[in-house]
Coordinates of C-alpha atoms in Angstrom, one line a residue:
M1 CA 77.9 -37.9 85.8
I2 CA 79.7 -34.8 87.2
Q3 CA 81.0 -36.0 90.6
P4 CA 82.4 -39.4 89.7
R5 CA 84.2 -37.9 86.7
L6 CA 85.5 -34.9 88.7
H7 CA 89.3 -35.0 88.4
I8 CA 91.5 -31.9 88.9
P9 CA 95.2 -32.7 88.4
G10 CA 97.4 -31.7 91.2
V11 CA 94.6 -30.6 93.5
P12 CA 94.4 -32.4 96.9
A13 CA 91.6 -34.8 97.5
E14 CA 90.3 -32.6 100.3
V15 CA 89.5 -29.8 97.8
V16 CA 87.8 -32.2 95.4
R17 CA 85.7 -33.5 98.3
G18 CA 85.0 -29.9 99.2
L19 CA 83.5 -29.4 95.7
H20 CA 81.4 -32.5 96.1
V21 CA 80.1 -31.2 99.5
L22 CA 79.4 -27.8 97.9
Q23 CA 77.4 -29.4 95.1
D24 CA 75.4 -31.5 97.5
E25 CA 74.7 -28.6 99.8
L26 CA 73.3 -26.6 96.8
G27 CA 71.4 -29.5 95.4
L28 CA 73.1 -29.4 92.1
P29 CA 72.4 -32.3 89.7
E30 CA 75.0 -35.0 89.5
E31 CA 74.2 -36.1 86.0
F32 CA 71.9 -35.6 83.0
P33 CA 69.0 -38.0 82.6
A34 CA 69.7 -40.7 80.1
A35 CA 67.0 -39.4 77.7
A36 CA 68.6 -35.9 77.6
L37 CA 72.0 -37.3 76.9
E38 CA 70.6 -39.6 74.2
Q39 CA 68.8 -36.7 72.6
A40 CA 71.9 -34.5 72.6
E41 CA 74.0 -37.2 71.1
A42 CA 71.4 -38.0 68.4
L43 CA 71.2 -34.3 67.5
A44 CA 75.0 -34.0 67.3
A45 CA 75.3 -37.1 65.1
D46 CA 72.3 -36.2 62.8
P47 CA 71.5 -32.5 63.0
P48 CA 68.1 -31.4 61.9
S49 CA 67.5 -29.3 58.8
F50 CA 67.0 -25.6 59.3
P51 CA 64.8 -24.5 56.5
E52 CA 63.8 -21.2 58.1
H53 CA 67.3 -20.0 58.4
A54 CA 68.7 -17.6 55.7
D55 CA 72.2 -18.3 54.4
R56 CA 74.6 -15.8 55.8
T57 CA 77.7 -18.0 55.6
D58 CA 79.3 -15.4 53.2
L59 CA 79.8 -13.0 56.2
E60 CA 83.0 -13.4 58.2
F61 CA 82.0 -13.8 61.9
I62 CA 84.4 -14.1 64.9
T63 CA 83.9 -15.1 68.5
I64 CA 85.7 -13.4 71.4
D65 CA 85.7 -15.4 74.6
P66 CA 88.0 -16.7 77.4
P67 CA 90.5 -19.1 75.7
T68 CA 89.2 -22.3 77.3
S69 CA 85.5 -21.6 76.5
M70 CA 83.7 -24.2 74.4
D71 CA 80.1 -23.1 74.9
L72 CA 80.2 -20.2 72.5
D73 CA 76.9 -18.3 72.4
Q74 CA 77.9 -15.2 70.4
A75 CA 79.6 -14.3 67.2
M76 CA 79.9 -10.9 65.5
H77 CA 80.4 -9.3 62.2
I78 CA 80.8 -5.5 61.8
E79 CA 81.1 -3.4 58.6
R80 CA 81.0 0.3 57.8
D81 CA 77.7 1.8 56.7
G82 CA 78.5 5.4 55.5
D83 CA 79.4 7.3 58.6
G84 CA 78.0 4.5 60.8
Y85 CA 78.1 0.8 61.1
V86 CA 76.1 -2.4 60.7
V87 CA 76.7 -4.6 63.7
Q88 CA 75.5 -8.2 63.2
Y89 CA 75.4 -10.3 66.4
A90 CA 74.7 -14.0 66.0
I91 CA 73.4 -15.8 69.0
A92 CA 73.3 -19.6 69.1
D93 CA 69.7 -20.7 68.2
V94 CA 69.1 -23.3 70.9
A95 CA 65.3 -23.4 70.1
A96 CA 66.2 -24.6 66.6
W97 CA 67.7 -27.7 68.3
V98 CA 65.6 -28.2 71.4
E99 CA 61.9 -28.8 71.0
P100 CA 59.5 -27.7 73.9
G101 CA 58.8 -30.6 76.2
S102 CA 61.7 -32.7 75.0
P103 CA 64.1 -34.3 77.6
I104 CA 66.7 -31.5 77.1
A105 CA 64.2 -28.8 77.5
E106 CA 62.7 -30.3 80.6
E107 CA 66.1 -30.8 82.2
A108 CA 67.2 -27.2 81.4
W109 CA 64.1 -25.9 83.2
T110 CA 65.3 -27.6 86.4
R111 CA 68.8 -26.2 86.1
G112 CA 68.2 -22.6 85.0
Q113 CA 71.8 -21.8 84.1
T114 CA 75.3 -23.2 83.9
M115 CA 77.2 -23.3 87.2
Y116 CA 81.0 -22.7 87.0
A117 CA 83.9 -24.0 89.1
P118 CA 87.3 -25.2 87.9
G119 CA 87.1 -28.8 86.7
A120 CA 83.5 -29.0 87.9
K121 CA 81.2 -27.1 85.6
V122 CA 77.5 -28.0 85.9
P123 CA 76.1 -27.2 82.4
L124 CA 72.6 -26.1 81.5
H125 CA 72.6 -28.4 78.4
P126 CA 74.5 -31.7 77.7
P127 CA 78.0 -30.9 76.4
A128 CA 77.3 -32.7 73.1
L129 CA 75.0 -29.8 72.4
S130 CA 76.3 -26.9 74.3
E131 CA 80.0 -27.5 73.6
G132 CA 79.5 -29.2 70.3
A133 CA 76.6 -29.2 67.9
A134 CA 75.0 -25.9 68.9
S135 CA 78.2 -24.0 70.0
L136 CA 79.5 -21.5 67.5
L137 CA 82.9 -23.2 67.1
A138 CA 85.3 -22.3 64.4
D139 CA 85.4 -25.7 62.9
G140 CA 84.3 -25.1 59.3
R141 CA 80.6 -26.0 60.0
A142 CA 77.7 -23.7 59.6
R143 CA 75.4 -23.3 62.7
P144 CA 71.9 -22.0 63.1
V145 CA 71.7 -18.6 64.9
M146 CA 69.3 -15.8 65.9
L147 CA 71.0 -13.0 63.9
W148 CA 70.6 -9.5 65.3
T149 CA 71.3 -6.7 62.8
H150 CA 71.9 -3.3 64.5
R151 CA 72.4 -0.2 62.5
V152 CA 74.6 2.2 64.5
D153 CA 75.2 5.8 63.6
G154 CA 78.5 7.7 63.8
D155 CA 78.0 8.7 67.4
G156 CA 77.1 5.2 68.6
S157 CA 73.3 5.5 68.7
V158 CA 71.3 2.5 67.5
T159 CA 68.9 3.5 64.8
T160 CA 67.3 0.2 64.0
S161 CA 67.4 -3.4 65.2
A162 CA 66.1 -6.5 63.5
L163 CA 66.2 -10.2 64.2
E164 CA 66.2 -13.2 61.8
R165 CA 67.1 -16.8 61.8
A166 CA 70.2 -17.6 59.8
M167 CA 73.1 -20.0 59.2
I168 CA 76.5 -18.5 59.8
M169 CA 80.0 -19.8 60.1
N170 CA 82.6 -18.7 62.7
S171 CA 85.8 -17.9 60.9
A172 CA 88.0 -17.5 64.1
K173 CA 87.7 -18.4 67.8
L174 CA 89.6 -15.6 69.5
S175 CA 90.4 -14.7 73.1
Y176 CA 90.4 -11.2 74.4
E177 CA 94.2 -11.4 74.5
D178 CA 94.2 -12.5 70.9
V179 CA 92.2 -9.5 69.7
A180 CA 94.3 -7.1 71.8
A181 CA 97.5 -8.5 70.3
Q182 CA 96.1 -8.4 66.8
L183 CA 95.0 -4.8 67.2
G184 CA 98.4 -3.9 68.5
A185 CA 100.2 -5.6 65.6
G186 CA 97.8 -4.3 62.9
T187 CA 96.8 -7.8 61.9
A188 CA 93.2 -7.7 63.2
S189 CA 90.2 -8.5 61.1
E190 CA 87.9 -5.8 59.9
T191 CA 85.3 -6.8 62.5
A192 CA 87.9 -6.5 65.3
E193 CA 89.1 -3.2 64.0
L194 CA 85.6 -1.8 63.9
L195 CA 84.8 -3.2 67.3
A196 CA 87.6 -0.9 68.5
E197 CA 85.6 2.0 67.1
V198 CA 82.0 0.9 68.0
G199 CA 83.0 -0.3 71.5
P200 CA 84.2 3.1 72.8
L201 CA 81.2 4.8 71.2
R202 CA 78.9 2.5 73.1
V203 CA 80.9 3.1 76.4
A204 CA 80.3 6.9 75.8
K205 CA 76.6 6.2 75.4
E206 CA 76.6 4.3 78.6
V207 CA 78.1 7.3 80.4
E208 CA 75.6 9.5 78.7
R209 CA 72.7 7.3 79.9
G210 CA 74.0 7.3 83.4
G211 CA 74.9 3.6 83.4
I212 CA 77.2 2.2 86.0
N213 CA 79.9 -0.4 85.8
L214 CA 81.5 -1.1 89.2
N215 CA 85.2 -1.4 88.7
L216 CA 85.8 -4.1 91.3
P217 CA 88.8 -6.3 90.8
D218 CA 87.6 -9.9 90.1
Q219 CA 89.2 -12.9 91.7
E220 CA 89.9 -15.4 89.0
I221 CA 90.9 -19.1 89.6
V222 CA 93.6 -20.2 87.2
A223 CA 93.7 -24.0 86.9
T224 CA 97.1 -25.4 85.9
D225 CA 98.3 -29.0 85.5
S226 CA 99.6 -28.9 89.1
T227 CA 97.3 -26.8 91.2
W228 CA 94.9 -23.8 91.3
E229 CA 96.1 -20.2 91.6
L230 CA 94.3 -17.0 92.3
Q231 CA 94.7 -13.8 90.5
F232 CA 93.0 -10.4 90.3
R233 CA 91.7 -10.5 86.7
I234 CA 92.7 -7.5 84.5
T235 CA 89.8 -6.4 82.3
R236 CA 91.0 -5.5 78.9
D237 CA 89.4 -2.8 76.7
V238 CA 88.4 -5.5 74.2
E239 CA 86.4 -7.3 76.9
E240 CA 84.5 -4.1 77.7
W241 CA 83.8 -3.4 74.0
N242 CA 82.6 -7.0 73.5
A243 CA 80.3 -6.6 76.6
Q244 CA 78.9 -3.4 75.1
I245 CA 77.7 -5.3 72.0
S246 CA 75.9 -7.7 74.3
L247 CA 74.4 -4.9 76.3
M248 CA 73.2 -3.1 73.1
T249 CA 71.5 -6.3 72.0
G250 CA 69.9 -6.8 75.5
M251 CA 68.5 -3.3 75.4
A252 CA 67.2 -3.8 71.8
A253 CA 65.5 -7.1 72.9
A254 CA 63.9 -5.4 75.9
H255 CA 62.5 -2.5 73.9
M256 CA 61.2 -4.9 71.3
M257 CA 59.3 -6.9 73.9
V258 CA 57.9 -3.8 75.7
D259 CA 56.7 -2.4 72.4
G260 CA 55.1 -5.8 71.7
G261 CA 53.5 -6.1 75.1
V262 CA 55.0 -9.5 75.9
G263 CA 58.3 -10.8 77.2
I264 CA 60.6 -11.0 80.2
L265 CA 62.9 -8.3 81.4
R266 CA 66.0 -8.2 83.7
T267 CA 65.4 -5.5 86.3
L268 CA 67.3 -3.7 89.0
P269 CA 65.7 -1.0 91.1
P270 CA 67.4 2.4 91.3
A271 CA 69.5 3.3 94.3
E272 CA 67.4 5.0 97.0
E273 CA 68.4 8.4 98.2
P274 CA 69.1 7.2 101.8
A275 CA 71.6 4.6 100.4
V276 CA 73.3 7.2 98.3
A277 CA 73.5 9.6 101.3
T278 CA 75.0 6.8 103.3
L279 CA 77.6 6.2 100.6
R280 CA 78.4 9.9 100.7
R281 CA 79.1 9.7 104.4
V282 CA 81.3 6.6 103.9
A283 CA 83.3 8.5 101.2
A284 CA 83.7 11.5 103.5
S285 CA 84.8 9.3 106.4
L286 CA 87.5 7.8 104.1
D287 CA 88.6 11.3 102.8
V288 CA 87.5 10.4 99.3
E289 CA 86.4 13.5 97.6
W290 CA 82.8 13.6 96.2
P291 CA 81.9 17.0 94.9
T292 CA 78.3 17.9 95.6
D293 CA 77.6 18.6 91.9
L294 CA 78.9 15.2 90.9
D295 CA 76.1 12.6 90.5
Y296 CA 76.4 9.0 91.8
P297 CA 77.2 7.3 88.4
D298 CA 80.0 9.7 87.5
F299 CA 81.4 9.4 91.0
V300 CA 81.5 5.6 90.9
R301 CA 83.0 5.6 87.5
A302 CA 85.9 7.8 88.6
L303 CA 86.9 5.6 91.6
D304 CA 90.3 3.9 91.3
P305 CA 90.3 0.3 92.8
S306 CA 94.1 0.4 93.1
K307 CA 93.8 3.0 95.9
P308 CA 92.7 1.4 99.2
R309 CA 90.3 4.0 100.3
E310 CA 88.6 4.2 96.9
L311 CA 88.4 0.4 96.8
A312 CA 86.6 0.5 100.1
V313 CA 84.1 2.9 98.7
I314 CA 83.6 0.7 95.6
V315 CA 82.9 -2.2 97.8
Q316 CA 80.3 -0.1 99.6
C317 CA 78.7 0.7 96.3
T318 CA 77.6 -2.9 95.9
T319 CA 74.9 -2.3 98.5
L320 CA 73.2 0.0 96.0
F321 CA 73.0 -2.9 93.5
R322 CA 70.6 -5.1 95.3
G323 CA 67.2 -6.3 94.2
A324 CA 68.0 -7.6 90.7
G325 CA 65.3 -9.8 89.3
Y326 CA 63.1 -10.8 86.3
V327 CA 59.7 -9.6 85.4
G328 CA 57.6 -11.5 82.9
F329 CA 54.6 -9.8 81.3
Q330 CA 51.9 -10.3 78.6
G331 CA 49.0 -8.3 77.4
G332 CA 50.9 -5.0 78.2
V333 CA 53.8 -3.8 80.2
P334 CA 53.7 -3.7 84.1
E335 CA 53.0 -0.4 85.6
K336 CA 55.9 -0.6 88.0
D337 CA 59.4 0.5 87.1
V338 CA 61.0 -2.3 85.0
T339 CA 64.2 -0.6 84.0
H340 CA 67.7 -1.9 85.0
A341 CA 69.3 0.8 87.0
A342 CA 72.9 -0.2 86.3
V343 CA 72.3 -0.3 82.6
A344 CA 70.1 2.8 82.8
S345 CA 67.7 1.4 80.3
L346 CA 65.2 -1.4 79.7
Y347 CA 67.2 -4.5 79.5
A348 CA 66.8 -8.3 78.9
H349 CA 69.0 -11.3 78.9
A350 CA 69.2 -12.3 75.3
T351 CA 72.7 -13.3 74.3
A352 CA 73.7 -16.5 76.2
P353 CA 71.0 -19.3 75.5
L354 CA 73.6 -22.1 75.8
R355 CA 74.3 -21.1 79.4
R356 CA 71.1 -19.3 80.6
L357 CA 67.6 -20.6 80.2
V358 CA 65.7 -17.3 79.9
D359 CA 67.6 -16.2 76.8
R360 CA 66.0 -18.9 74.7
F361 CA 62.6 -17.6 75.5
V362 CA 63.5 -14.0 75.0
L363 CA 65.0 -14.7 71.6
E364 CA 61.9 -16.7 70.4
I365 CA 59.6 -13.9 71.6
C366 CA 61.7 -11.2 69.9
H367 CA 62.0 -13.2 66.7
S368 CA 58.2 -13.5 66.5
L369 CA 57.7 -9.8 67.2
S370 CA 60.3 -8.8 64.7
R371 CA 58.7 -11.0 62.0
G372 CA 55.1 -9.8 62.9
R373 CA 54.1 -13.3 64.0
E374 CA 52.2 -14.6 67.0
V375 CA 54.5 -15.6 69.8
P376 CA 54.6 -19.4 70.2
P377 CA 52.4 -20.6 73.1
W378 CA 55.4 -22.5 74.7
A379 CA 57.2 -19.2 75.0
V380 CA 54.3 -17.3 76.4
E381 CA 53.3 -20.0 78.9
A382 CA 56.8 -20.0 80.4
L383 CA 56.6 -16.3 81.4
D384 CA 54.9 -16.9 84.8
G385 CA 57.5 -19.5 86.0
L386 CA 60.7 -18.2 84.5
P387 CA 61.4 -15.4 87.0
A388 CA 61.4 -17.8 89.9
V389 CA 63.5 -20.4 88.1
M390 CA 66.1 -17.8 87.1
Q391 CA 66.2 -16.2 90.5
E392 CA 66.8 -19.5 92.3
S393 CA 69.4 -20.7 89.8
G394 CA 71.2 -17.3 90.0
Q395 CA 71.5 -17.6 93.7
K396 CA 72.9 -21.1 93.4
A397 CA 75.4 -20.0 90.7
S398 CA 76.7 -17.2 92.9
A399 CA 77.0 -19.6 95.9
Y400 CA 78.8 -22.2 93.8
E401 CA 81.2 -19.7 92.4
R402 CA 81.9 -18.2 95.8
G403 CA 82.4 -21.6 97.3
A404 CA 84.9 -22.5 94.6
V405 CA 86.8 -19.3 95.3
N406 CA 86.8 -20.2 99.0
L407 CA 88.3 -23.6 98.2
A408 CA 90.9 -22.0 96.0
E409 CA 91.8 -19.5 98.7
A410 CA 92.3 -22.3 101.2
L411 CA 94.4 -24.3 98.8
V412 CA 96.7 -21.2 98.1
L413 CA 97.1 -20.7 101.9
V414 CA 97.3 -24.2 103.3
D415 CA 101.1 -24.1 103.7
K416 CA 101.2 -20.6 105.2
V417 CA 99.5 -21.0 108.6
G418 CA 101.2 -18.7 111.1
E419 CA 102.4 -16.2 108.5
V420 CA 101.4 -12.5 108.6
F421 CA 100.2 -10.6 105.5
D422 CA 99.6 -7.0 104.5
A423 CA 95.9 -6.3 103.9
V424 CA 93.3 -3.5 103.5
V425 CA 90.0 -3.4 105.3
I426 CA 87.4 -3.0 102.6
D427 CA 84.2 -3.6 104.5
V428 CA 82.8 -4.1 108.0
Y429 CA 79.4 -5.6 108.7
P430 CA 78.0 -3.3 111.5
R431 CA 75.8 -5.9 113.2
N432 CA 78.6 -8.3 114.2
G433 CA 81.7 -6.3 113.6
Q434 CA 83.0 -8.9 111.0
G435 CA 85.4 -7.2 108.6
T436 CA 86.5 -8.1 105.1
V437 CA 90.1 -7.6 104.1
Q438 CA 91.8 -7.8 100.8
I439 CA 95.2 -9.5 100.7
T440 CA 96.6 -8.2 97.5
E441 CA 99.7 -10.5 97.4
Y442 CA 97.5 -13.6 96.9
A443 CA 94.4 -12.0 95.3
I444 CA 92.4 -13.1 98.4
Q445 CA 89.5 -11.5 100.3
A446 CA 89.1 -12.9 103.8
R447 CA 87.0 -12.2 107.0
I448 CA 88.4 -11.0 110.3
P449 CA 86.5 -10.8 113.6
D450 CA 85.9 -7.8 115.9
T451 CA 86.6 -5.1 113.4
D452 CA 86.1 -1.4 114.1
P453 CA 83.9 0.2 111.4
A454 CA 86.2 3.2 111.5
S455 CA 89.0 1.0 110.1
V456 CA 87.5 0.7 106.6
G457 CA 90.0 1.8 104.1
R458 CA 93.0 1.3 106.4
R459 CA 95.9 -1.0 105.9
V460 CA 96.3 -3.8 108.5
R461 CA 98.6 -6.8 109.2
V462 CA 96.7 -10.1 109.5
R463 CA 97.8 -13.5 110.7
L464 CA 96.6 -16.7 109.2
D465 CA 95.5 -18.9 112.1
G466 CA 94.0 -21.9 110.3
V467 CA 92.9 -23.5 107.0
D468 CA 90.3 -26.2 106.3
L469 CA 90.6 -27.5 102.7
V470 CA 87.2 -29.3 102.7
R471 CA 85.2 -26.4 104.0
G472 CA 87.2 -23.8 102.1
A473 CA 87.6 -21.9 105.3
V474 CA 90.5 -19.6 106.2
D475 CA 90.8 -18.0 109.7
F476 CA 92.6 -14.7 110.1
S477 CA 93.1 -12.4 113.0
V478 CA 94.5 -8.9 113.1
E479 CA 98.2 -8.8 114.0
S480 CA 98.6 -5.0 114.1
P481 CA 97.5 -1.9 112.2
E482 CA 100.1 -0.3 110.0
D483 CA 101.1 3.3 110.6
E484 CA 98.5 5.8 109.4
S485 CA 101.1 7.3 107.0
A486 CA 100.9 4.1 104.9
R487 CA 97.3 4.9 104.0

């Protein structure tokens, strides 16, 4: 059970209770059914045979994830191929472990995806499977995977993509910091060295396509033995390169399904012209230069979040990224636009089946299409219901993450009631005048009432008036604006 086992060293009981309340409000499951737990433990103790999986244990794969991650979905191997590269991306083969209609499969359908909060993760699959038997851990054991083989030419273009079932072995569980340090010291593996070549090439391809990656600073909760802390997370180049391999695979999966006339895509409508025009007016009001001949993706890419006015514009850009969803199809491709505007391509979720339900179905469909086989009925039959399951679980995951951050903010500030902080107004909701400020000192974003829309991008001084640890609520009011010269 999640709630009774919830224990976060050093964190006040009120915050733990707040997480319990949040889980209850969102209707998150408290425990796995006994049958699902028993199935996972039986699989871990006595793994099935995997006769369809080719032996690829001779290849040196690595994983690159946050250091505490145990549910490892992806491993990669890269080698040179003339002037180009062969990128092999191994994805945990959850379908090789979980039979359709089994207790684990049925429970995963009700959950949709893993929900994350410090000390209170609500996983998609029982940990015996997702953090043990099926996870691509570097423990000397071979695991079954869906193995993508992408051939990439010297300028970063993908020439071919194929998918097979295989057994691979992870040679090293690395963090982004590990890989960055190894590259700096000249001790990195061949795969990591070549990732530093392929990654930038794929970033350049993203720019060429018109893809958009909002450079918003992320709030990250750092759980220590004594408390929680909040930091603005620094994204390393290695993380971006790693993400590009995942994006490349998601695009390959999407095109494979569209060509085959069956599958499920991740979609995002393009920004509408009135919204872009509004963003131009916001930029102008903040004295952020936007040349008329510079298109929207290039403008967003050039913004610097360390500058208050430009950060405010980036926050406004999020309004152009609304409407993401999933579209399932069979017997042909929908006539409506099914591209993902931020990726600037067809795109599918295909690289995180331990943590996201839809990926297991995408991988099975792509494997069948790649092998020239009929797609299994269990995968096709799910296409009608999957979009709604993923949409609902995505909303819950966002609310759970946001709620956890609110609790962390309250915990950081609980002893600082009455103090005044420097902040930057990054947004104002016009209907009620509620503003959002960023307090850089504590990596906190907070709401303030009665805010003039003209104050977006300005520095202000805000006073902390109250904290509620259970609700994760912090109440601020504006003390006084700083001098305009500080902008």
